[in-house]
mmCIF file of C-alpha atoms in Angstrom:
data_model
loop_
_atom_site.group_PDB
_atom_site.id
_atom_site.type_symbol
_atom_site.label_atom_id
_atom_site.label_comp_id
_atom_site.label_asym_id
_atom_site.label_seq_id
_atom_site.Cartn_x
_atom_site.Cartn_y
_atom_site.Cartn_z
ATOM 1 C CA MET E 300 50.787 161.594 119.886
ATOM 2 C CA PRO E 301 52.628 161.780 116.545
ATOM 3 C CA LEU E 302 53.120 164.502 114.015
ATOM 4 C CA ARG E 303 51.122 164.391 110.831
ATOM 5 C CA ILE E 304 53.384 165.259 107.921
ATOM 6 C CA PRO E 305 53.173 164.800 104.157
ATOM 7 C CA ASP E 306 53.622 161.311 102.712
ATOM 8 C CA ARG E 307 57.186 160.562 101.504
ATOM 9 C CA LEU E 308 58.759 163.608 103.164
ATOM 10 C CA PRO E 309 62.470 162.685 103.568
ATOM 11 C CA ALA E 310 62.350 163.573 107.275
ATOM 12 C CA ILE E 311 60.009 160.624 107.944
ATOM 13 C CA ASP E 312 62.670 157.943 107.441
ATOM 14 C CA ILE E 313 65.328 159.949 109.302
ATOM 15 C CA LEU E 314 63.119 160.498 112.354
ATOM 16 C CA LYS E 315 61.783 156.937 112.466
ATOM 17 C CA LYS E 316 65.383 155.754 112.776
ATOM 18 C CA GLU E 317 65.617 158.037 115.842
ATOM 19 C CA ASN E 318 62.503 156.345 117.297
ATOM 20 C CA ILE E 319 60.465 159.527 116.860
ATOM 21 C CA PHE E 320 56.797 158.750 116.196
ATOM 22 C CA VAL E 321 55.604 160.415 113.011
ATOM 23 C CA MET E 322 52.428 159.765 111.080
ATOM 24 C CA ASP E 323 51.916 160.330 107.381
ATOM 25 C CA ASP E 324 48.731 161.784 105.900
ATOM 26 C CA THR E 325 47.301 158.428 104.888
ATOM 27 C CA ARG E 326 47.177 157.041 108.419
ATOM 28 C CA ALA E 327 46.243 160.359 110.034
ATOM 29 C CA HIS E 328 43.044 160.608 107.987
ATOM 30 C CA THR E 329 41.676 157.575 109.874
ATOM 31 C CA GLN E 330 41.844 159.345 113.264
ATOM 32 C CA ASP E 331 38.947 161.439 114.526
ATOM 33 C CA ILE E 332 41.076 164.101 116.250
ATOM 34 C CA ARG E 333 41.291 167.853 115.707
ATOM 35 C CA PRO E 334 45.057 168.230 115.157
ATOM 36 C CA LEU E 335 46.809 171.528 115.713
ATOM 37 C CA ARG E 336 47.663 173.095 112.363
ATOM 38 C CA ILE E 337 51.262 174.334 112.175
ATOM 39 C CA VAL E 338 52.629 176.134 109.117
ATOM 40 C CA ILE E 339 56.377 176.508 108.577
ATOM 41 C CA LEU E 340 57.726 179.209 106.274
ATOM 42 C CA ASN E 341 61.117 177.694 105.518
ATOM 43 C CA LEU E 342 63.542 180.314 104.179
ATOM 44 C CA MET E 343 66.728 178.369 104.922
ATOM 45 C CA PRO E 344 68.802 177.232 101.918
ATOM 46 C CA LEU E 345 69.000 173.566 102.998
ATOM 47 C CA LYS E 346 65.258 172.920 103.190
ATOM 48 C CA ILE E 347 65.372 169.210 104.024
ATOM 49 C CA THR E 348 67.837 169.715 106.894
ATOM 50 C CA THR E 349 65.692 172.474 108.409
ATOM 51 C CA GLU E 350 62.508 170.432 107.964
ATOM 52 C CA THR E 351 64.058 167.550 109.876
ATOM 53 C CA ASP E 352 65.435 169.780 112.656
ATOM 54 C CA LEU E 353 62.052 171.436 113.280
ATOM 55 C CA ILE E 354 59.974 168.278 113.018
ATOM 56 C CA ARG E 355 62.294 166.564 115.482
ATOM 57 C CA LEU E 356 61.524 169.251 118.078
ATOM 58 C CA LEU E 357 57.818 169.515 117.327
ATOM 59 C CA SER E 358 57.455 165.790 117.907
ATOM 60 C CA ASN E 359 58.171 166.229 121.627
ATOM 61 C CA THR E 360 54.522 166.830 122.540
ATOM 62 C CA PRO E 361 51.493 164.608 123.316
ATOM 63 C CA LEU E 362 49.428 166.551 120.772
ATOM 64 C CA GLN E 363 48.824 165.657 117.149
ATOM 65 C CA LEU E 364 50.234 168.310 114.837
ATOM 66 C CA ASP E 365 49.367 168.772 111.191
ATOM 67 C CA ILE E 366 52.454 170.268 109.490
ATOM 68 C CA THR E 367 52.280 172.392 106.333
ATOM 69 C CA PHE E 368 55.318 173.883 104.569
ATOM 70 C CA MET E 369 55.073 177.338 102.979
ATOM 71 C CA LYS E 370 57.324 178.901 100.361
ATOM 72 C CA VAL E 371 57.605 182.360 98.850
ATOM 73 C CA ARG E 372 56.911 182.655 95.128
ATOM 74 C CA SER E 373 59.372 185.514 94.653
ATOM 75 C CA HIS E 374 62.465 183.363 95.355
ATOM 76 C CA THR E 375 63.624 180.050 93.869
ATOM 77 C CA PRO E 376 65.885 178.041 96.204
ATOM 78 C CA LYS E 377 69.172 176.864 94.700
ATOM 79 C CA ASN E 378 70.068 174.131 97.206
ATOM 80 C CA THR E 379 66.878 172.067 97.256
ATOM 81 C CA PRO E 380 65.553 170.011 94.314
ATOM 82 C CA ILE E 381 62.639 171.689 92.567
ATOM 83 C CA GLU E 382 60.794 168.363 92.731
ATOM 84 C CA HIS E 383 60.947 168.499 96.524
ATOM 85 C CA MET E 384 59.576 172.028 96.584
ATOM 86 C CA MET E 385 56.753 171.152 94.217
ATOM 87 C CA MET E 386 55.781 168.053 96.167
ATOM 88 C CA PHE E 387 55.931 169.325 99.755
ATOM 89 C CA TYR E 388 55.617 173.141 99.692
ATOM 90 C CA LYS E 389 52.682 175.432 99.031
ATOM 91 C CA ALA E 390 52.934 179.080 98.038
ATOM 92 C CA PHE E 391 51.504 181.758 100.281
ATOM 93 C CA ASP E 392 48.638 182.586 97.944
ATOM 94 C CA GLU E 393 47.480 178.961 98.180
ATOM 95 C CA LEU E 394 47.446 179.112 101.986
ATOM 96 C CA GLU E 395 46.247 182.685 102.420
ATOM 97 C CA PRO E 396 42.547 181.793 102.938
ATOM 98 C CA GLN E 397 43.425 179.276 105.673
ATOM 99 C CA LYS E 398 44.078 179.731 109.388
ATOM 100 C CA PHE E 399 46.673 178.005 111.536
ATOM 101 C CA ASP E 400 47.150 177.390 115.239
ATOM 102 C CA GLY E 401 50.881 178.025 115.087
ATOM 103 C CA MET E 402 53.517 179.261 112.668
ATOM 104 C CA ILE E 403 57.314 179.056 112.500
ATOM 105 C CA VAL E 404 59.330 181.380 110.259
ATOM 106 C CA THR E 405 62.965 180.367 109.849
ATOM 107 C CA GLY E 406 66.112 182.349 109.352
ATOM 108 C CA ALA E 407 67.512 183.184 105.914
ATOM 109 C CA PRO E 408 71.020 183.918 104.536
ATOM 110 C CA VAL E 409 70.242 187.550 103.683
ATOM 111 C CA GLU E 410 71.580 189.360 106.739
ATOM 112 C CA SER E 411 73.989 191.520 104.743
ATOM 113 C CA TYR E 412 71.099 193.153 102.872
ATOM 114 C CA ASP E 413 68.860 195.926 104.055
ATOM 115 C CA PHE E 414 65.404 194.461 104.593
ATOM 116 C CA GLU E 415 63.907 196.359 101.675
ATOM 117 C CA ASP E 416 66.648 195.048 99.365
ATOM 118 C CA VAL E 417 65.770 191.385 99.964
ATOM 119 C CA THR E 418 64.183 190.109 96.746
ATOM 120 C CA TYR E 419 61.150 188.673 98.537
ATOM 121 C CA TRP E 420 60.731 191.441 101.129
ATOM 122 C CA GLU E 421 57.401 192.663 99.767
ATOM 123 C CA GLU E 422 55.975 189.148 99.915
ATOM 124 C CA MET E 423 57.519 188.669 103.363
ATOM 125 C CA VAL E 424 55.731 191.769 104.670
ATOM 126 C CA THR E 425 52.440 190.455 103.320
ATOM 127 C CA ILE E 426 52.990 187.137 105.115
ATOM 128 C CA LEU E 427 53.961 188.879 108.370
ATOM 129 C CA ASP E 428 50.777 190.948 108.329
ATOM 130 C CA TRP E 429 48.693 187.896 107.421
ATOM 131 C CA ALA E 430 50.093 185.915 110.365
ATOM 132 C CA ARG E 431 48.721 188.444 112.834
ATOM 133 C CA THR E 432 45.131 187.660 111.873
ATOM 134 C CA HIS E 433 45.433 184.046 110.699
ATOM 135 C CA VAL E 434 47.733 182.434 113.302
ATOM 136 C CA THR E 435 47.368 182.051 117.071
ATOM 137 C CA SER E 436 51.103 182.204 117.871
ATOM 138 C CA THR E 437 54.136 182.705 115.623
ATOM 139 C CA LEU E 438 57.752 181.786 116.346
ATOM 140 C CA TYR E 439 60.306 183.891 114.433
ATOM 141 C CA ILE E 440 63.863 182.563 114.231
ATOM 142 C CA CYS E 441 67.138 184.449 113.536
ATOM 143 C CA TRP E 442 66.724 186.660 110.429
ATOM 144 C CA ALA E 443 62.944 186.215 110.565
ATOM 145 C CA ALA E 444 63.021 187.551 114.136
ATOM 146 C CA GLN E 445 64.953 190.613 112.976
ATOM 147 C CA ALA E 446 62.573 191.085 110.043
ATOM 148 C CA ALA E 447 59.433 190.886 112.188
ATOM 149 C CA LEU E 448 60.878 193.184 114.855
ATOM 150 C CA TYR E 449 61.751 195.708 112.167
ATOM 151 C CA HIS E 450 58.430 195.519 110.341
ATOM 152 C CA PHE E 451 56.128 195.568 113.358
ATOM 153 C CA TYR E 452 58.120 197.588 115.889
ATOM 154 C CA GLY E 453 60.724 199.554 113.941
ATOM 155 C CA ILE E 454 63.642 197.764 115.637
ATOM 156 C CA PRO E 455 66.774 198.111 113.451
ATOM 157 C CA LYS E 456 69.448 195.491 112.944
ATOM 158 C CA TYR E 457 73.142 196.326 113.202
ATOM 159 C CA PRO E 458 76.056 194.608 111.434
ATOM 160 C CA LEU E 459 78.537 192.817 113.653
ATOM 161 C CA GLN E 460 82.262 193.393 113.234
ATOM 162 C CA GLN E 461 82.779 189.646 113.499
ATOM 163 C CA LYS E 462 80.348 186.814 112.869
ATOM 164 C CA LEU E 463 78.686 185.479 116.024
ATOM 165 C CA PHE E 464 79.342 181.785 115.571
ATOM 166 C CA GLY E 465 79.096 179.070 118.198
ATOM 167 C CA VAL E 466 77.104 178.054 121.271
ATOM 168 C CA PHE E 467 76.530 180.774 123.836
ATOM 169 C CA GLN E 468 75.242 180.910 127.392
ATOM 170 C CA GLN E 469 71.874 182.615 127.935
ATOM 171 C CA HIS E 470 70.241 183.943 131.093
ATOM 172 C CA VAL E 471 66.504 183.659 131.702
ATOM 173 C CA LEU E 472 65.166 187.090 132.646
ATOM 174 C CA THR E 473 61.459 186.396 133.139
ATOM 175 C CA ARG E 474 61.082 183.104 134.974
ATOM 176 C CA ASP E 475 57.336 183.288 135.641
ATOM 177 C CA LEU E 476 56.305 182.822 131.999
ATOM 178 C CA PRO E 477 55.124 179.388 130.797
ATOM 179 C CA ILE E 478 57.582 179.462 127.883
ATOM 180 C CA PHE E 479 60.329 178.821 130.458
ATOM 181 C CA ARG E 480 58.598 176.102 132.449
ATOM 182 C CA GLY E 481 61.252 173.549 133.409
ATOM 183 C CA PHE E 482 64.156 175.787 132.345
ATOM 184 C CA ASP E 483 67.268 176.294 134.412
ATOM 185 C CA ASP E 484 68.437 179.826 135.187
ATOM 186 C CA GLU E 485 70.951 179.481 132.367
ATOM 187 C CA PHE E 486 70.810 177.623 129.075
ATOM 188 C CA PHE E 487 72.799 177.460 125.849
ATOM 189 C CA MET E 488 71.826 178.470 122.324
ATOM 190 C CA PRO E 489 73.649 178.096 118.994
ATOM 191 C CA HIS E 490 74.122 181.302 117.010
ATOM 192 C CA SER E 491 75.314 181.866 113.461
ATOM 193 C CA ARG E 492 74.777 185.426 112.307
ATOM 194 C CA HIS E 493 76.422 188.604 111.055
ATOM 195 C CA SER E 494 74.003 191.123 112.591
ATOM 196 C CA GLU E 495 72.178 191.842 115.825
ATOM 197 C CA VAL E 496 69.310 193.690 117.438
ATOM 198 C CA ARG E 497 70.252 195.659 120.535
ATOM 199 C CA LYS E 498 68.921 195.543 124.049
ATOM 200 C CA ALA E 499 68.470 199.303 124.320
ATOM 201 C CA ASP E 500 66.053 199.279 121.380
ATOM 202 C CA ILE E 501 64.106 196.317 122.738
ATOM 203 C CA VAL E 502 63.604 197.562 126.298
ATOM 204 C CA ALA E 503 62.661 201.020 125.045
ATOM 205 C CA HIS E 504 59.670 199.622 123.185
ATOM 206 C CA PRO E 505 56.636 199.147 125.465
ATOM 207 C CA ALA E 506 55.153 196.358 123.340
ATOM 208 C CA LEU E 507 58.207 194.099 123.638
ATOM 209 C CA THR E 508 59.281 191.922 126.564
ATOM 210 C CA LEU E 509 62.912 190.827 126.772
ATOM 211 C CA LEU E 510 62.981 187.183 127.875
ATOM 212 C CA ALA E 511 66.616 186.066 127.678
ATOM 213 C CA GLU E 512 70.071 187.382 126.851
ATOM 214 C CA GLY E 513 73.704 186.337 126.960
ATOM 215 C CA PRO E 514 76.905 188.193 127.846
ATOM 216 C CA GLN E 515 78.425 187.412 124.436
ATOM 217 C CA SER E 516 75.400 186.959 122.197
ATOM 218 C CA GLY E 517 73.278 189.839 123.472
ATOM 219 C CA VAL E 518 69.489 189.574 123.385
ATOM 220 C CA SER E 519 68.313 186.112 122.412
ATOM 221 C CA MET E 520 64.572 185.884 123.125
ATOM 222 C CA MET E 521 61.745 188.416 123.092
ATOM 223 C CA MET E 522 57.960 188.250 123.217
ATOM 224 C CA ALA E 523 55.069 190.458 122.124
ATOM 225 C CA ARG E 524 51.264 190.413 122.170
ATOM 226 C CA GLU E 525 51.153 188.147 125.248
ATOM 227 C CA GLY E 526 52.865 185.291 123.462
ATOM 228 C CA ARG E 527 51.284 185.573 120.055
ATOM 229 C CA GLU E 528 54.752 186.510 118.794
ATOM 230 C CA PHE E 529 58.121 185.129 119.897
ATOM 231 C CA PHE E 530 61.469 186.266 118.504
ATOM 232 C CA ILE E 531 64.594 184.094 118.838
ATOM 233 C CA THR E 532 67.900 185.449 117.549
ATOM 234 C CA GLY E 533 69.705 182.097 117.587
ATOM 235 C CA HIS E 534 69.044 178.533 116.489
ATOM 236 C CA LEU E 535 67.844 176.237 119.254
ATOM 237 C CA GLU E 536 66.477 174.002 116.498
ATOM 238 C CA TYR E 537 69.976 173.161 115.200
ATOM 239 C CA ALA E 538 71.021 169.516 115.148
ATOM 240 C CA PRO E 539 74.319 168.610 116.857
ATOM 241 C CA ASP E 540 76.301 168.684 113.601
ATOM 242 C CA THR E 541 74.826 171.803 111.963
ATOM 243 C CA LEU E 542 77.530 174.238 113.084
ATOM 244 C CA ASP E 543 80.174 171.669 112.212
ATOM 245 C CA ASN E 544 78.812 171.341 108.681
ATOM 246 C CA GLU E 545 78.729 175.118 108.305
ATOM 247 C CA TYR E 546 82.280 175.508 109.586
ATOM 248 C CA ARG E 547 83.712 172.823 107.282
ATOM 249 C CA ARG E 548 81.778 174.245 104.335
ATOM 250 C CA ASP E 549 83.289 177.718 104.766
ATOM 251 C CA VAL E 550 86.749 177.239 106.295
ATOM 252 C CA GLY E 551 89.477 177.924 103.749
ATOM 253 C CA LYS E 552 86.987 179.504 101.349
ATOM 254 C CA ARG E 553 86.465 182.747 103.248
ATOM 255 C CA ASP E 554 88.727 184.832 105.468
ATOM 256 C CA ASP E 555 86.175 185.449 108.245
ATOM 257 C CA VAL E 556 85.592 181.847 109.353
ATOM 258 C CA ASP E 557 86.577 181.153 112.941
ATOM 259 C CA VAL E 558 86.156 177.949 114.918
ATOM 260 C CA PRO E 559 82.661 178.031 116.464
ATOM 261 C CA VAL E 560 82.885 179.122 120.097
ATOM 262 C CA ASN E 561 82.092 176.638 122.906
ATOM 263 C CA TYR E 562 81.197 173.948 120.388
ATOM 264 C CA TYR E 563 83.944 171.383 119.913
ATOM 265 C CA ARG E 564 85.389 169.559 122.877
ATOM 266 C CA ASP E 565 88.504 171.458 123.955
ATOM 267 C CA ASN E 566 87.628 173.946 121.150
ATOM 268 C CA ASN E 567 89.372 171.545 118.768
ATOM 269 C CA PRO E 568 87.620 170.960 115.406
ATOM 270 C CA GLN E 569 89.173 167.496 115.304
ATOM 271 C CA HIS E 570 87.007 166.548 118.283
ATOM 272 C CA ARG E 571 83.292 165.894 118.399
ATOM 273 C CA PRO E 572 80.866 168.751 119.125
ATOM 274 C CA PHE E 573 79.862 169.090 122.768
ATOM 275 C CA VAL E 574 76.043 169.259 122.668
ATOM 276 C CA ARG E 575 74.587 171.338 125.495
ATOM 277 C CA TRP E 576 71.389 172.906 124.110
ATOM 278 C CA ARG E 577 69.102 170.043 123.058
ATOM 279 C CA ALA E 578 67.203 169.576 126.340
ATOM 280 C CA HIS E 579 66.203 173.238 126.527
ATOM 281 C CA ALA E 580 65.386 173.272 122.811
ATOM 282 C CA ASN E 581 62.891 170.466 123.341
ATOM 283 C CA LEU E 582 61.464 172.244 126.379
ATOM 284 C CA LEU E 583 61.005 175.522 124.560
ATOM 285 C CA PHE E 584 59.190 174.048 121.575
ATOM 286 C CA SER E 585 57.048 171.852 123.821
ATOM 287 C CA ASN E 586 56.136 174.820 126.046
ATOM 288 C CA TRP E 587 55.326 176.980 123.029
ATOM 289 C CA ILE E 588 53.029 174.351 121.538
ATOM 290 C CA ASN E 589 51.319 173.594 124.841
ATOM 291 C CA TYR E 590 50.896 177.000 126.481
ATOM 292 C CA TYR E 591 50.825 179.465 123.600
ATOM 293 C CA VAL E 592 49.203 177.397 120.864
ATOM 294 C CA TYR E 593 47.107 174.517 122.238
ATOM 295 C CA GLN E 594 45.795 176.261 125.345
ATOM 296 C CA THR E 595 44.980 179.546 123.622
ATOM 297 C CA THR E 596 43.810 178.621 120.128
ATOM 298 C CA PRO E 597 40.026 178.251 119.618
ATOM 299 C CA TYR E 598 38.625 174.804 118.889
ATOM 300 C CA ASN E 599 36.986 176.278 115.805
ATOM 301 C CA ILE E 600 40.056 177.373 113.889
ATOM 302 C CA ASP E 601 38.038 179.861 111.863
ATOM 303 C CA GLU E 602 37.624 181.948 115.031
ATOM 304 C CA ILE E 603 41.326 182.906 115.054
ATOM 305 C CA ARG E 604 41.584 186.680 114.775
#
């Protein structure tokens, strides 16, 4: 089944060229199917790129998904046209009365700030609390994972001496969970961050389950509330060229930009990226939608508590 996404969203044309089946609102209204409602709070600066990356992964499911994009009112993005935001995004107060089967909260380029110093932190806290009673399962990515762990469980983040930048091996620690159905014992995950949460803090908290970690990247996946909350410290959603674009954007402009680890063939930026995470990325998003959203959400969406 296809994804149902807003008419004229730029991702539609991109994904159709990749032979990914998407359906705009006009056609979807003619189908008598209860789609799963997924809301995406997109905090990344390049909104259209992130939209496309996430929709590409969400399309790998036989279920029809109705995608809604959320924005915060207390921050105006500088890298996305205001017309795009007005056409495709809704503010939290517009969506607050509604309920959703699943939610994704993206990372954000605010790692160097204390949480309380982020301009939209107060609104972010309101959205985090709202998700617990209005969403069946929420997937927090990178900075959003750190923010949710801090707000709900008091887990601090720590600055890294050097940016964690590249594609890093991860080890599955809890193989019997449906989120890892079809996974190998090891998989790879892109990371691009200046801070971390630490294993000692995670395992000391009885409400948190550590799911995966890597020898270089540290903890990479955690779960709480029996799968109603997932926390991912990296970026499995990244397209093959995302790290390359970030590297070429920053190299020569800053003094802390290293070649992304385990990314280019022969670690040479003149060569193509060596993509080794896409299969597991598709598996993870498919498993999340199937086992933690579709099979647990009530048919009557108003019954979500």
